[in-house]
Coordinates of C-alpha atoms in Angstrom, one line a residue:
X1 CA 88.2 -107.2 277.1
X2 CA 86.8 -107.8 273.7
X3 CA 83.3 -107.8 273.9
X4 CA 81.4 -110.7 271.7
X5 CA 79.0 -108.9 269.4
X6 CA 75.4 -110.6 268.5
X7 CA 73.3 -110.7 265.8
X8 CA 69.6 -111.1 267.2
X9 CA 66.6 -110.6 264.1
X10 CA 69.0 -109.0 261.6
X11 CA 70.5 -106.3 264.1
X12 CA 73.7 -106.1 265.3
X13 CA 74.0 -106.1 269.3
X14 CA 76.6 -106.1 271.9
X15 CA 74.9 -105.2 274.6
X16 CA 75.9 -102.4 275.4
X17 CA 74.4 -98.5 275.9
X18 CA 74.3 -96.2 273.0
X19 CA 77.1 -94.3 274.7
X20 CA 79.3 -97.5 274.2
X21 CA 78.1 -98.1 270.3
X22 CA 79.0 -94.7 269.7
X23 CA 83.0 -95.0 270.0
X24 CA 82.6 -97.4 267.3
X25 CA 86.0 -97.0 265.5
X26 CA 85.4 -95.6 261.9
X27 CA 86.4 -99.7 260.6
X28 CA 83.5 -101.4 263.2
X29 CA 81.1 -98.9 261.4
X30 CA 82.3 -99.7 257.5
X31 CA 82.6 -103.2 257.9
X32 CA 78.7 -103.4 259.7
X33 CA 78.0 -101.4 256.9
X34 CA 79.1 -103.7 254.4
X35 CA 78.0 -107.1 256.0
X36 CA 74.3 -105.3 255.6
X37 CA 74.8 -104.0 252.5
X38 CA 75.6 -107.8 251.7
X39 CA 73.0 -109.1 253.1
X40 CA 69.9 -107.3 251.4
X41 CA 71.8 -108.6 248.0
X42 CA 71.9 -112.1 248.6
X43 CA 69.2 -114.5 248.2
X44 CA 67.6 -116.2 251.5
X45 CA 69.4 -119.3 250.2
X46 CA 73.0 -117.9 250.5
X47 CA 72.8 -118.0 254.5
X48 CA 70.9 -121.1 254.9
X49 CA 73.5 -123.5 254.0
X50 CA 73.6 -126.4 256.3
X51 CA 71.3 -124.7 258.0
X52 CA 69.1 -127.5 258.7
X53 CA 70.2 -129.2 262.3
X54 CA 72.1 -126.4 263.4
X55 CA 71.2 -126.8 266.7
X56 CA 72.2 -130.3 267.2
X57 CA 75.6 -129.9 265.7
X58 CA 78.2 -131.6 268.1
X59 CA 81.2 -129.7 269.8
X60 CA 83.4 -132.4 268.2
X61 CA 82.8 -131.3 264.8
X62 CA 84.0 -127.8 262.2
X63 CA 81.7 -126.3 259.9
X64 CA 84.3 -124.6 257.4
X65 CA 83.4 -122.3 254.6
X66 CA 85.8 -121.8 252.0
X67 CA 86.9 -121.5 248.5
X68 CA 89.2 -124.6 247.4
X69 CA 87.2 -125.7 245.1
X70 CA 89.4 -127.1 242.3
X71 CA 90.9 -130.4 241.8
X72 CA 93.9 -129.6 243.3
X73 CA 93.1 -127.8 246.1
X74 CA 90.2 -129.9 247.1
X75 CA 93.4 -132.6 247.3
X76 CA 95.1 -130.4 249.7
X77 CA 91.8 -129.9 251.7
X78 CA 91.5 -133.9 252.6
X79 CA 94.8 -133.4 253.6
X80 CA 93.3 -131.0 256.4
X81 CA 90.1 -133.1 256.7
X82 CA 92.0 -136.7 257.3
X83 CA 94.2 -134.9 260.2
X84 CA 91.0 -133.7 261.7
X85 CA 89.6 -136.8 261.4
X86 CA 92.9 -138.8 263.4
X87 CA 91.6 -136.2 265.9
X88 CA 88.3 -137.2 265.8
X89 CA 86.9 -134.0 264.8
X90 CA 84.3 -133.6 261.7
X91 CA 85.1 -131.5 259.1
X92 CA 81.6 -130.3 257.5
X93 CA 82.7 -128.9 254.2
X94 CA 81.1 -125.3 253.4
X95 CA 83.0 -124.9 249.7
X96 CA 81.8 -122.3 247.9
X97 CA 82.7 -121.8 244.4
X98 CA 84.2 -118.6 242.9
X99 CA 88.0 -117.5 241.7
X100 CA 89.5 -115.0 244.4
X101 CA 87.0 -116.1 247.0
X102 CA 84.6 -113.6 245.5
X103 CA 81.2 -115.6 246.3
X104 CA 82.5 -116.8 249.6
X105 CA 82.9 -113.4 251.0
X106 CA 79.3 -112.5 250.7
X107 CA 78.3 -115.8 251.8
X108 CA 80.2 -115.5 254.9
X109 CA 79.1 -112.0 255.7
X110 CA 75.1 -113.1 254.8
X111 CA 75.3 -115.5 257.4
X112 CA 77.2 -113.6 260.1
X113 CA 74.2 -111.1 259.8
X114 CA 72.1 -113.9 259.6
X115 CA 73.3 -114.9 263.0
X116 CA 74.9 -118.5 261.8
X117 CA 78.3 -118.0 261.7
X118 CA 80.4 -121.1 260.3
X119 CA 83.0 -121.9 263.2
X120 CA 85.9 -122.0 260.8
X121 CA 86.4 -119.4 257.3
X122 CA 89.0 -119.2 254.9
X123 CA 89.6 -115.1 256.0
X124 CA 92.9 -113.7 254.4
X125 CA 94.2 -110.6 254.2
X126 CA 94.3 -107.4 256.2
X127 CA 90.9 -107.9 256.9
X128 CA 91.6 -109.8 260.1
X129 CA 91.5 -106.0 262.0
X130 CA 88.0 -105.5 261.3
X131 CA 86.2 -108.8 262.1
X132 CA 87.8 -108.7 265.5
X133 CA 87.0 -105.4 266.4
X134 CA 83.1 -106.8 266.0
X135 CA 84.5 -109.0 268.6
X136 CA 83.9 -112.2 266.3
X137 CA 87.1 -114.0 266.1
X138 CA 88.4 -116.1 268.6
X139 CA 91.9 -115.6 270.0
X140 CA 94.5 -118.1 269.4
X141 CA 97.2 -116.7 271.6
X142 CA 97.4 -119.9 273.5
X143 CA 97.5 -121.8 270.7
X144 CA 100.5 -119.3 269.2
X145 CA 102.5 -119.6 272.3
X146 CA 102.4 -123.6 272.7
X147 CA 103.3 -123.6 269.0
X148 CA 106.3 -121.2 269.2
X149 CA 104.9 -119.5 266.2
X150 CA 106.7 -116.2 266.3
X151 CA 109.9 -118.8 265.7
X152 CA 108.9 -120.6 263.9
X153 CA 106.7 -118.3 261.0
X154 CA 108.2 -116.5 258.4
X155 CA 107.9 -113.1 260.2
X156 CA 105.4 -111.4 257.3
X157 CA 103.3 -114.3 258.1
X158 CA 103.8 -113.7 261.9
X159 CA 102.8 -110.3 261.7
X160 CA 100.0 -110.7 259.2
X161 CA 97.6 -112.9 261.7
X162 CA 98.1 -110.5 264.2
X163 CA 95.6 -107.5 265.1
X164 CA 95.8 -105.4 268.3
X165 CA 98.4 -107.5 269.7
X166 CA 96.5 -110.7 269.1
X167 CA 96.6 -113.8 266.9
X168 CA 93.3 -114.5 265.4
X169 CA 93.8 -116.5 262.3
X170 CA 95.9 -119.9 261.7
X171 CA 98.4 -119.9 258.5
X172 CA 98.2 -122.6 256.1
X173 CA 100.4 -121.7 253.3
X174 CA 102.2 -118.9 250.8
X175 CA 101.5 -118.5 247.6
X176 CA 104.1 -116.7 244.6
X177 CA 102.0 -114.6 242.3
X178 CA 104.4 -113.6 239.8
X179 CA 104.6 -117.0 238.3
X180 CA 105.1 -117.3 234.6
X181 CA 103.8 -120.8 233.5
X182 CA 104.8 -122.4 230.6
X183 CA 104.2 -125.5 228.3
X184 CA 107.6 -127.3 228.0
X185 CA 106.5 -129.8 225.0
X186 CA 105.9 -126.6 223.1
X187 CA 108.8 -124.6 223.8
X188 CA 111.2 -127.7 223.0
X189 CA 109.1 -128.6 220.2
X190 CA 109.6 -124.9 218.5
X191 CA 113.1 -124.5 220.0
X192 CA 112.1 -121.6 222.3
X193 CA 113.9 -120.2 225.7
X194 CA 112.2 -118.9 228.4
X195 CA 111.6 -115.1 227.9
X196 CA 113.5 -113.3 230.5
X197 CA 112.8 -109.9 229.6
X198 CA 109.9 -108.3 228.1
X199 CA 111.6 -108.0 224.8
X200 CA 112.6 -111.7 224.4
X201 CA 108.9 -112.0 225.5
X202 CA 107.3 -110.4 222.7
X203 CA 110.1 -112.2 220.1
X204 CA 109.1 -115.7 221.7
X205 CA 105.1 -115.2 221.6
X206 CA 105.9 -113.7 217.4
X207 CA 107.1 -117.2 216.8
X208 CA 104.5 -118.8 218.7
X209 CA 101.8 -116.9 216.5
X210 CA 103.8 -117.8 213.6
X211 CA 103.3 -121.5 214.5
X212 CA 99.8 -121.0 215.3
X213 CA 99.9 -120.9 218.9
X214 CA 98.2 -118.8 221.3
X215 CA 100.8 -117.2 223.2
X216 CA 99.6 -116.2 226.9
X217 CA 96.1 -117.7 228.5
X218 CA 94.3 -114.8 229.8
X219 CA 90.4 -114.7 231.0
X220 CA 88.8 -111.1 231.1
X221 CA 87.5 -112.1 234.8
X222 CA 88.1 -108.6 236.4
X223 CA 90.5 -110.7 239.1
X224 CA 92.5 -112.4 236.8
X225 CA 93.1 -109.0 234.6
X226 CA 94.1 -107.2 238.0
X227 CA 96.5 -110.1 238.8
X228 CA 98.4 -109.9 235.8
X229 CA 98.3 -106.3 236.1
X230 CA 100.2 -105.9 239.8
X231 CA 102.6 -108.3 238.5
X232 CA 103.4 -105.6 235.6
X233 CA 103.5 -102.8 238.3
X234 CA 106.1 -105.0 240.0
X235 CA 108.0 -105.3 237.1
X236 CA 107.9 -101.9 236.6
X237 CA 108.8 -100.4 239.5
X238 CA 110.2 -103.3 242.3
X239 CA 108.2 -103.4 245.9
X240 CA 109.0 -99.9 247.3
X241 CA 106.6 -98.2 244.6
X242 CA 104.4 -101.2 244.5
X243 CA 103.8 -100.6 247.9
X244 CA 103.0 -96.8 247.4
X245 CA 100.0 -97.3 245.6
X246 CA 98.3 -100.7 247.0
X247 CA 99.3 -100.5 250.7
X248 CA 100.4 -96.7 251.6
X249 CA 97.9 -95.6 248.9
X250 CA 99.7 -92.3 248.1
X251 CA 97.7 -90.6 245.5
X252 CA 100.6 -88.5 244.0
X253 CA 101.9 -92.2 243.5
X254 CA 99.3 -93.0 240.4
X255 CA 100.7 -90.0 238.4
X256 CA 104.2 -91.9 238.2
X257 CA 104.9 -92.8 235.0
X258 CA 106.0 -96.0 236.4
X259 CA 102.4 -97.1 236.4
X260 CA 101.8 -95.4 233.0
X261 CA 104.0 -98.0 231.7
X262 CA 103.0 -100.6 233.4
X263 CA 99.4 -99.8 231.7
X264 CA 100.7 -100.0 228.6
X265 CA 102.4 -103.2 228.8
X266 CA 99.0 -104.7 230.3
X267 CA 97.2 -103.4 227.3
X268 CA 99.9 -104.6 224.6
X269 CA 100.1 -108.2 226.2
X270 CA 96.1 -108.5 224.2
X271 CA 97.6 -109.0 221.3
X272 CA 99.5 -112.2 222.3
X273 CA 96.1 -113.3 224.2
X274 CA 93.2 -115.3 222.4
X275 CA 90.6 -113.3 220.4
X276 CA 88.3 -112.5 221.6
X277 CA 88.9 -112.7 225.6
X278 CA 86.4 -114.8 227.4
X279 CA 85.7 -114.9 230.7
X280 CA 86.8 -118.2 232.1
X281 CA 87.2 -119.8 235.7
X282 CA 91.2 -119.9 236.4
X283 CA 91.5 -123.4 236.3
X284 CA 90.1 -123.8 232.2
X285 CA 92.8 -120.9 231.0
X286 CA 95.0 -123.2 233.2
X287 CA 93.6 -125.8 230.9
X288 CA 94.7 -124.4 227.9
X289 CA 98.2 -124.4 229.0
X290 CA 97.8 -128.2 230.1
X291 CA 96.9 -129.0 226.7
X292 CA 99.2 -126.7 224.5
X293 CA 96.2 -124.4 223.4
X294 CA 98.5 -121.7 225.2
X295 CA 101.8 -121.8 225.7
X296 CA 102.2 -119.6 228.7
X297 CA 100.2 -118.2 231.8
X298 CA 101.1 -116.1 234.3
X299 CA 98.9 -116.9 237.1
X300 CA 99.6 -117.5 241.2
X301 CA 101.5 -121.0 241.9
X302 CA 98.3 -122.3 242.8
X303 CA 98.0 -123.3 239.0
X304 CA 100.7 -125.5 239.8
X305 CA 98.8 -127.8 242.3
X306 CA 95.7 -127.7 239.3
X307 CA 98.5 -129.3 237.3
X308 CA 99.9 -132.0 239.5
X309 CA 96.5 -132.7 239.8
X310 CA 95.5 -133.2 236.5
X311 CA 98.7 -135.6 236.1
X312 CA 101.0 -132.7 234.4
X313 CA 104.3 -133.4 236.1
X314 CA 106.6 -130.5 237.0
X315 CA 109.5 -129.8 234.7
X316 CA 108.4 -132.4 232.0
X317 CA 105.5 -130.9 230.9
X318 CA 105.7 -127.2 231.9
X319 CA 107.9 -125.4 234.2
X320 CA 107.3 -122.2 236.0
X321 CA 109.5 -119.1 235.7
X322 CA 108.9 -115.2 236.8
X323 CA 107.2 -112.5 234.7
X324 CA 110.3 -110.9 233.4
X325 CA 111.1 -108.6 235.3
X326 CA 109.9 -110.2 238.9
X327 CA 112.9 -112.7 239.2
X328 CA 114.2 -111.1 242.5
X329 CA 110.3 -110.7 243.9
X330 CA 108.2 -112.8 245.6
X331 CA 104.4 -110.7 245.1
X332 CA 102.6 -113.1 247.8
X333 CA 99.2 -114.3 249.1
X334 CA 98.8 -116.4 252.7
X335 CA 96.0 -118.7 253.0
X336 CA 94.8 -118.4 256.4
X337 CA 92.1 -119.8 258.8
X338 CA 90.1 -117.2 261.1
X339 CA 87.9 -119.2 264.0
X340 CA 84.5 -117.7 264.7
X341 CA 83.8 -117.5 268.6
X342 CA 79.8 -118.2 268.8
X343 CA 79.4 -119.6 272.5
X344 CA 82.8 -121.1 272.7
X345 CA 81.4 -124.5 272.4
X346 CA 84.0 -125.8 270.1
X347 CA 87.1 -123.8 271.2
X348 CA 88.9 -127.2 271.8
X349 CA 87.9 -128.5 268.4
X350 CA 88.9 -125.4 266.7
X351 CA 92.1 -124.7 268.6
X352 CA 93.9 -128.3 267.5
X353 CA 92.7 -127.4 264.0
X354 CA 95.1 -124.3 264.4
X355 CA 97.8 -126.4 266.2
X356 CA 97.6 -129.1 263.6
X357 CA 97.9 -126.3 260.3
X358 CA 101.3 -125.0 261.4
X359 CA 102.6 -129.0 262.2
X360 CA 105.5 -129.9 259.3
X361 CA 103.9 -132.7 258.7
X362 CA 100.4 -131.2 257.7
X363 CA 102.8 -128.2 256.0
X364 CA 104.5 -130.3 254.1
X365 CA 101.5 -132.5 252.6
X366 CA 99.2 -129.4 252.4
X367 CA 101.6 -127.4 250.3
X368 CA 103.0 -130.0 248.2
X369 CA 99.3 -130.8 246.6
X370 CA 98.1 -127.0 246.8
X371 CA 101.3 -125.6 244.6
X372 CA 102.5 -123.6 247.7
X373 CA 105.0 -123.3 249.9
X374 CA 105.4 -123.7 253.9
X375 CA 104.5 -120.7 256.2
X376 CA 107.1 -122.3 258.5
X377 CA 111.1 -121.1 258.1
X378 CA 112.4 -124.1 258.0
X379 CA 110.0 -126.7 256.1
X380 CA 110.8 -130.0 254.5
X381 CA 112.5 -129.5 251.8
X382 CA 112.3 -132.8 250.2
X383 CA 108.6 -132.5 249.1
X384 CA 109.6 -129.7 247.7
X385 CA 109.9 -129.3 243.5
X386 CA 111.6 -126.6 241.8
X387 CA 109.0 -124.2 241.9
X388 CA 108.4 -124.7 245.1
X389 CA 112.4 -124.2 246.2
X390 CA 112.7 -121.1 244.1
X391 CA 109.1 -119.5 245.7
X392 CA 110.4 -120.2 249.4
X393 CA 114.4 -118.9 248.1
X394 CA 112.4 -115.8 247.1
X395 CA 110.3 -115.2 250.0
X396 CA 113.2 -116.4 252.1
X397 CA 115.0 -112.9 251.9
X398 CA 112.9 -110.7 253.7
X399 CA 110.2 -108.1 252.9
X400 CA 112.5 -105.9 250.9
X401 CA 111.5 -108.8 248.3
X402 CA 108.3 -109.4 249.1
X403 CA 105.1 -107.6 247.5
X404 CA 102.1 -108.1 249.4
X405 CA 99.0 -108.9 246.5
X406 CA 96.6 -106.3 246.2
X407 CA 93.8 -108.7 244.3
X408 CA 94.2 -111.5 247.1
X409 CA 93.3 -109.3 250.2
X410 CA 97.0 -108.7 251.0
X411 CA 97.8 -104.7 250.7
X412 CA 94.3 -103.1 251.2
X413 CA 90.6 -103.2 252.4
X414 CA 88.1 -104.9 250.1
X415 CA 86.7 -101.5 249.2
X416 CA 89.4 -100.5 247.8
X417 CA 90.6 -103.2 246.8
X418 CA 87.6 -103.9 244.5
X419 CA 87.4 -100.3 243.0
X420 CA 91.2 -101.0 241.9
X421 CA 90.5 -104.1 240.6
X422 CA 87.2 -102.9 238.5
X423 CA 89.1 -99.6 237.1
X424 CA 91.8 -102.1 236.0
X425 CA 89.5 -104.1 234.0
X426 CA 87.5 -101.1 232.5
X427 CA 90.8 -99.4 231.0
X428 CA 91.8 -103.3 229.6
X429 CA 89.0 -103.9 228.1
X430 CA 87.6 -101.0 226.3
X431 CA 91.0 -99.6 224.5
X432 CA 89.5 -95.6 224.2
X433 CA 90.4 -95.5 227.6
X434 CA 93.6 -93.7 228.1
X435 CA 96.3 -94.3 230.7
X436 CA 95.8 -90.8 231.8
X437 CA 92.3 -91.2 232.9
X438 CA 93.2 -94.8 234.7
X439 CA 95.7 -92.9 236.9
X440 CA 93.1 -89.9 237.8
X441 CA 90.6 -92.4 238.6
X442 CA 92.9 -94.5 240.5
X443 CA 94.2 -91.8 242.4
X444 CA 90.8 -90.6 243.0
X445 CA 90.2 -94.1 245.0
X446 CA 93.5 -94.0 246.7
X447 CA 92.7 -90.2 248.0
X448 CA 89.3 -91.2 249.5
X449 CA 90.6 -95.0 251.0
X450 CA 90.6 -95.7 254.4
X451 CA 94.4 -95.6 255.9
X452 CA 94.8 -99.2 257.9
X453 CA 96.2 -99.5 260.8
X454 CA 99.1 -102.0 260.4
X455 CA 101.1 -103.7 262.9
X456 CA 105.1 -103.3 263.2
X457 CA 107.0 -105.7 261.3

């Protein structure tokens, strides 16, 4: 029996004896630690959103906090919002702003601590494990049954909202990392093919820079560097090594010259970037390719849905390949829904939202405006466009393909996770550091990382 845990005056509380609080399991005690740590850095304002009439909301209505914030994903959200609606069940939007869900993640611990818990996040990730532990999340077993997930999921999806044995998150879509974006007006205007390895790469951005074109959209945003970086470690090495050093985290792993090179190649792509590197949002270095500025970006598919949005049509004016190297991978990213117990007053509300997120129908409209693809085996294939058909081809061959992404919550705690991320960024932007030192540093974080416990495939 999973006992709920409270949050009375700032202090957590389960109500039990301090016997009981001390078997906490070593992940209760690190993730308390880091809601609290949270907490005391975020302004009062960060957990009293909506806070105002909390007390009155009705049972028939969701308070969701999330990060689709972008034109096209806020086009797949009214998808979600209109279904709810048929239902007649309020959405109350909770959209915080923020590339990677950074700002949403403190939000969302501030006002657990705070004791005013949204009843629907956007949770992905392994993170599932530790929220539950607290006792937080509400089970959707029933809801998994009736549905015939473990049928009808793509089993890394099936085993990734699972903890202990338990469902407690709802799967909404998958999203292909190792996309390589690219503007087709400029490539047919210059005559250029779509650079299948890394050396017809570097001769197609030379003649890009010849015609005064900025090859490849990049924003020095720590989680944009790191995402183009584990696409060059897949590149490098396929998804056995990958998964050495962002989900086993085997420290001998970072002295591989594997990810030496993959370094290397992450610090030579600057000269095909724009000088200097800002620091944009994903969506405006997604602008420049919309506009020809740059002729490529490699960037998760959710660019894709930015560009339908914007009225860029698929295969007219860009098309979407792999990083070279990646053609036979599919380095993923699930959006998922987690549902926050509280007093279990709006169980029913929140249970249909879970049924309705794995219906085709709501698959099929969700995806086709987000840039994704279905978590489902066997979606509609008709609203799907040839990005879409070659992501679910991809994923569609099993997890000897598949790299789970370190930067979107998929291979390892946030911990870890961030101090990969922020040595990543360090070595790319300040060139006197040496690969060497990357690797001992990285290796340094793998050594002291928690080990997660992991369900069986």
């Amino acid at each position: 029996m999973v006992i709920p845990i409270k949050i009375q005056n700032g202090v957590l509380n389960n109500g039990s004896t301090k016997s009981c609080r001390a078997v906490w399991s070593v992940r209760q005690r690190r993730i308390t630690v880091a809601i609290t740590a949270a907490w005391l850095a975020m302004p009062l304002w960060s957990y009293a959103v909506e806070r105002h009439g909390q007390d009155n909301v009705q049972p028939t209505s969701l308070q969701v906090l999330h990060w689709w914030t972008s034109d096209g994903e806020r086009k797949a959200v009214k998808v979600l919002v209109d279904k709810l609606a048929e239902e007649n069940i309020t959405w109350r939007d909770v959209a915080i702003p923020g590339g990677a869900g950074l700002g949403a993640a403190k939000v969302l611990k501030s006002r657990v601590l705070a004791g005013y818990s949204p009843e629907v996040t956007q949770l992905n990730g392994v993170v599932f494990g530790e929220w539950a532990d607290l006792g937080l999340l509400l089970e959707l077993d029933n809801v998994a049954t009736s549905g015939d997930w473990k049928k009808l999921l793509f089993p890394t999806v099936w085993t990734l909202v699972q903890t202990r044995g338990h469902v407690v998150a709802a799967p909404l879509d998958i999203h292909r990392i190792n996309v390589l974006f690219y503007n087709r007006k400029v490539f047919d205007r210059l005559g250029l093919a779509v650079p299948k390895t890394w050396g017809e790469f570097d001769r197609v951005a030379a003649q890009l820079v010849h015609a005064g074109v900025v090859p490849l959209a990049q924003s020095s945003e720590a989680w944009q560097i790191a995402t183009l970086f584990e696409t060059l470690v897949l590149a490098e090495s396929g998804p056995a090594f990958y998964r050495q050093l962002f989900v086993e985290l085997r420290a001998n792993a970072y002295n591989d010259p594997r990810l030496a090179h993959a370094l290397k190649r992450l610090r030579g792509l600057k000269q095909w970037m724009p000088t200097p590197i800002k620091e944009l949002a994903w969506n405006e270095a997604t602008r420049q390719l919309a506009t020809g500025s740059a002729a490529m970006l490699v960037m998760g598919d959710w660019a894709k849905g930015e560009l339908n949005a914007w009225g860029r049509v698929t295969d007219i004016d860009f098309g979407c390949s792999t990083v070279p190297g990646t053609a036979d991978y599919h380095l993923y990213s699930v959006d998922t829904l987690a549902m926050f117990a509280g007093d279990y007053s709006h169980q029913p509300a929140q249970e249909k939202l879970a049924q309705i997120m794995t219906t085709g129908a709501l698959q099929a409209d969700f995806n086709q405006f987000k840039g994704s693809i279905s978590v489902l085996r066997y979606p509609n294939m008709s609203k799907m466009d040839s990005c879409a058909t070659a992501s679910w081809r991809s994923f569609s061959k099993g997890s000897a393909f598949q790299a789970p992404s370190l930067v979107h919550r998929m291979a390892t705690d946030e911990t870890t996770k961030d101090a990969i991320i922020g040595e990543v960024r360090r070595y790319f932007m300040d060139d006197k550091v040496t690969e060497i030192d990357t690797q001992r540093r990285l290796a340094a974080i793998a050594r002291t990382a928690p080990k997660l416990e992991r369900p069986e495939e």
